[in-house]
PDB file of C-alpha atoms in Angstrom:
ATOM      1  CA  GLN A   1     -17.696 -14.222   7.749  1.00 92.00           C
ATOM      2  CA  VAL A   2     -14.254 -13.063   7.690  1.00 96.00           C
ATOM      3  CA  GLN A   3     -12.488 -11.973  10.742  1.00 97.00           C
ATOM      4  CA  LEU A   4      -8.918 -10.050  11.420  1.00 98.00           C
ATOM      5  CA  GLN A   5      -6.940 -10.242  14.842  1.00 98.00           C
ATOM      6  CA  GLU A   6      -3.858  -8.221  15.309  1.00 98.00           C
ATOM      7  CA  SER A   7      -1.172  -9.553  17.765  1.00 98.00           C
ATOM      8  CA  GLY A   8       2.114  -8.480  19.125  1.00 98.00           C
ATOM      9  CA  PRO A   9       3.892  -6.812  21.652  1.00 96.00           C
ATOM     10  CA  GLY A  10       2.252  -3.544  23.028  1.00 97.00           C
ATOM     11  CA  LEU A  11       5.464  -1.884  24.072  1.00 98.00           C
ATOM     12  CA  VAL A  12       8.665  -1.186  22.046  1.00 98.00           C
ATOM     13  CA  LYS A  13      11.747   0.495  22.973  1.00 98.00           C
ATOM     14  CA  PRO A  14      13.167   3.262  20.465  1.00 98.00           C
ATOM     15  CA  SER A  15      15.512   1.852  17.796  1.00 98.00           C
ATOM     16  CA  GLN A  16      13.820  -1.483  17.989  1.00 98.00           C
ATOM     17  CA  THR A  17      11.597  -3.341  15.346  1.00 98.00           C
ATOM     18  CA  LEU A  18       7.909  -3.136  15.735  1.00 98.00           C
ATOM     19  CA  SER A  19       6.426  -6.658  14.700  1.00 98.00           C
ATOM     20  CA  LEU A  20       2.660  -7.453  14.241  1.00 98.00           C
ATOM     21  CA  THR A  21       0.820 -10.165  12.808  1.00 98.00           C
ATOM     22  CA  CYS A  22      -2.645 -10.168  11.531  1.00 98.00           C
ATOM     23  CA  THR A  23      -4.451 -13.494  11.812  1.00 98.00           C
ATOM     24  CA  VAL A  24      -7.399 -13.940   9.178  1.00 98.00           C
ATOM     25  CA  SER A  25     -10.076 -16.415   9.694  1.00 98.00           C
ATOM     26  CA  GLY A  26     -13.224 -16.847   7.653  1.00 97.00           C
ATOM     27  CA  GLY A  27     -11.648 -16.314   4.371  1.00 96.00           C
ATOM     28  CA  SER A  28      -8.229 -16.903   2.571  1.00 97.00           C
ATOM     29  CA  ILE A  29      -5.501 -14.179   2.097  1.00 97.00           C
ATOM     30  CA  THR A  30      -4.917 -15.575  -1.257  1.00 97.00           C
ATOM     31  CA  THR A  31      -8.564 -15.182  -2.610  1.00 93.00           C
ATOM     32  CA  GLY A  32      -8.997 -12.422  -4.802  1.00 92.00           C
ATOM     33  CA  PRO A  33      -9.859  -9.503  -5.359  1.00 94.00           C
ATOM     34  CA  TYR A  34      -8.993  -8.738  -1.879  1.00 96.00           C
ATOM     35  CA  TYR A  35      -5.933  -7.127  -0.627  1.00 95.00           C
ATOM     36  CA  TRP A  36      -4.528  -6.908   2.855  1.00 98.00           C
ATOM     37  CA  ILE A  37      -3.338  -3.513   4.428  1.00 98.00           C
ATOM     38  CA  TRP A  38      -1.830  -2.093   7.575  1.00 98.00           C
ATOM     39  CA  ILE A  39      -3.401   1.039   8.808  1.00 98.00           C
ATOM     40  CA  ARG A  40      -2.237   3.164  11.993  1.00 98.00           C
ATOM     41  CA  GLN A  41      -3.384   6.033  13.916  1.00 98.00           C
ATOM     42  CA  PRO A  42      -1.455   8.101  16.369  1.00 98.00           C
ATOM     43  CA  PRO A  43      -3.199   9.672  19.401  1.00 98.00           C
ATOM     44  CA  GLY A  44      -4.900  12.764  18.264  1.00 97.00           C
ATOM     45  CA  GLU A  45      -4.256  12.285  14.527  1.00 98.00           C
ATOM     46  CA  GLY A  46      -5.631  10.683  11.390  1.00 98.00           C
ATOM     47  CA  LEU A  47      -5.369   7.135   9.793  1.00 98.00           C
ATOM     48  CA  GLU A  48      -2.234   6.553   7.820  1.00 98.00           C
ATOM     49  CA  TRP A  49      -2.076   4.148   5.188  1.00 98.00           C
ATOM     50  CA  MET A  50       1.272   2.059   5.736  1.00 98.00           C
ATOM     51  CA  GLY A  51       1.244  -0.678   3.189  1.00 98.00           C
ATOM     52  CA  ALA A  52      -0.513  -3.552   1.594  1.00 98.00           C
ATOM     53  CA  ILE A  53      -0.103  -7.003   0.288  1.00 98.00           C
ATOM     54  CA  VAL A  54      -2.425  -8.079  -2.473  1.00 97.00           C
ATOM     55  CA  TYR A  55      -4.015 -11.662  -2.750  1.00 96.00           C
ATOM     56  CA  SER A  56      -1.690 -12.531  -5.361  1.00 95.00           C
ATOM     57  CA  GLY A  57       1.451 -11.705  -3.107  1.00 96.00           C
ATOM     58  CA  SER A  58       2.506  -8.141  -4.711  1.00 97.00           C
ATOM     59  CA  ILE A  59       3.442  -5.762  -2.047  1.00 98.00           C
ATOM     60  CA  TYR A  60       2.915  -1.770  -1.787  1.00 98.00           C
ATOM     61  CA  TYR A  61       4.452   0.489   0.791  1.00 98.00           C
ATOM     62  CA  SER A  62       3.537   4.043   1.807  1.00 98.00           C
ATOM     63  CA  PRO A  63       6.253   6.200   0.542  1.00 98.00           C
ATOM     64  CA  SER A  64       6.900   8.012   3.867  1.00 97.00           C
ATOM     65  CA  LEU A  65       7.411   4.559   5.419  1.00 98.00           C
ATOM     66  CA  LYS A  66       8.959   2.361   2.895  1.00 97.00           C
ATOM     67  CA  SER A  67      12.529   2.587   4.306  1.00 98.00           C
ATOM     68  CA  ARG A  68      11.446   1.181   7.305  1.00 98.00           C
ATOM     69  CA  THR A  69       8.684  -1.124   6.573  1.00 98.00           C
ATOM     70  CA  SER A  70       8.517  -4.878   5.572  1.00 98.00           C
ATOM     71  CA  ILE A  71       5.196  -6.637   5.006  1.00 98.00           C
ATOM     72  CA  PHE A  72       4.878 -10.473   4.298  1.00 98.00           C
ATOM     73  CA  ARG A  73       2.723 -13.205   4.582  1.00 98.00           C
ATOM     74  CA  ASP A  74       2.458 -16.791   5.654  1.00 98.00           C
ATOM     75  CA  THR A  75      -0.376 -18.528   3.459  1.00 97.00           C
ATOM     76  CA  SER A  76      -0.047 -21.681   5.502  1.00 98.00           C
ATOM     77  CA  LYS A  77      -1.082 -19.999   8.661  1.00 98.00           C
ATOM     78  CA  ASN A  78      -3.481 -17.508   6.912  1.00 98.00           C
ATOM     79  CA  GLN A  79      -1.300 -14.657   8.427  1.00 98.00           C
ATOM     80  CA  PHE A  80       0.223 -11.528   7.255  1.00 98.00           C
ATOM     81  CA  THR A  81       2.888  -9.514   9.236  1.00 98.00           C
ATOM     82  CA  LEU A  82       4.016  -5.923   9.645  1.00 98.00           C
ATOM     83  CA  GLN A  83       7.567  -5.001  10.646  1.00 98.00           C
ATOM     84  CA  LEU A  84       8.791  -1.361  11.260  1.00 98.00           C
ATOM     85  CA  SER A  85      12.282  -0.899  12.015  1.00 98.00           C
ATOM     86  CA  SER A  86      14.058   1.824  13.829  1.00 98.00           C
ATOM     87  CA  VAL A  87      11.016   3.132  15.830  1.00 98.00           C
ATOM     88  CA  THR A  88      10.628   6.408  17.756  1.00 98.00           C
ATOM     89  CA  PRO A  89       7.942   7.600  19.951  1.00 98.00           C
ATOM     90  CA  GLU A  90       6.066   9.077  16.713  1.00 98.00           C
ATOM     91  CA  ASP A  91       5.490   5.537  15.845  1.00 98.00           C
ATOM     92  CA  THR A  92       3.179   5.128  18.905  1.00 98.00           C
ATOM     93  CA  ALA A  93      -0.290   4.445  17.649  1.00 98.00           C
ATOM     94  CA  VAL A  94      -3.193   2.062  17.385  1.00 98.00           C
ATOM     95  CA  TYR A  95      -2.369  -0.190  14.373  1.00 98.00           C
ATOM     96  CA  TYR A  96      -5.101  -2.024  12.511  1.00 98.00           C
ATOM     97  CA  CYS A  97      -5.029  -4.793   9.770  1.00 98.00           C
ATOM     98  CA  VAL A  98      -7.698  -4.530   7.052  1.00 98.00           C
ATOM     99  CA  ARG A  99      -9.081  -6.296   4.336  1.00 98.00           C
ATOM    100  CA  ALA A 100      -9.935  -4.058   1.358  1.00 96.00           C
ATOM    101  CA  SER A 101     -11.897  -4.104  -1.725  1.00 91.00           C
ATOM    102  CA  GLY A 102     -15.658  -3.173  -1.751  1.00 88.00           C
ATOM    103  CA  ALA A 103     -16.612  -3.155   1.808  1.00 92.00           C
ATOM    104  CA  TRP A 104     -13.688  -2.668   4.155  1.00 96.00           C
ATOM    105  CA  VAL A 105     -13.432  -5.238   7.051  1.00 97.00           C
ATOM    106  CA  TRP A 106     -11.146  -3.958   9.933  1.00 98.00           C
ATOM    107  CA  GLY A 107      -9.507  -5.803  12.796  1.00 98.00           C
ATOM    108  CA  GLN A 108     -10.216  -4.543  16.320  1.00 98.00           C
ATOM    109  CA  GLY A 109      -6.805  -2.664  16.498  1.00 98.00           C
ATOM    110  CA  THR A 110      -3.753  -3.044  18.878  1.00 98.00           C
ATOM    111  CA  GLN A 111      -2.051  -0.311  20.936  1.00 98.00           C
ATOM    112  CA  VAL A 112       1.765  -0.145  20.280  1.00 98.00           C
ATOM    113  CA  THR A 113       3.663   2.329  22.584  1.00 98.00           C
ATOM    114  CA  VAL A 114       7.326   3.125  21.796  1.00 98.00           C
ATOM    115  CA  SER A 115       9.081   4.194  24.953  1.00 97.00           C
ATOM    116  CA  SER A 116      12.206   3.568  27.089  1.00 94.00           C
TER     117      SER A 116
END
């Protein structure tokens, strides 16, 4: 079965760039019809869709985060990466990578705290 695992630093300083990588096992990120997304949940708030990369390579971003967000993939490693620049404490959240289409498959999530 497909599994997703987020990795990256748990603490980022304000104004720096947050970088997280999702490693996928049990399935290829280039296989359709699936697409691969990043979702975050700030403390006490709901889920926020950040962006997605489709199996074909097309990329989509949330309008509210587009100016600061970059999503790309490494097909040789079966990984896709999220980068969020110019972070502030409001970017503190649990970050999830997800495989979507039909039943959604979630990673376990990783806590990222933005603090000096």
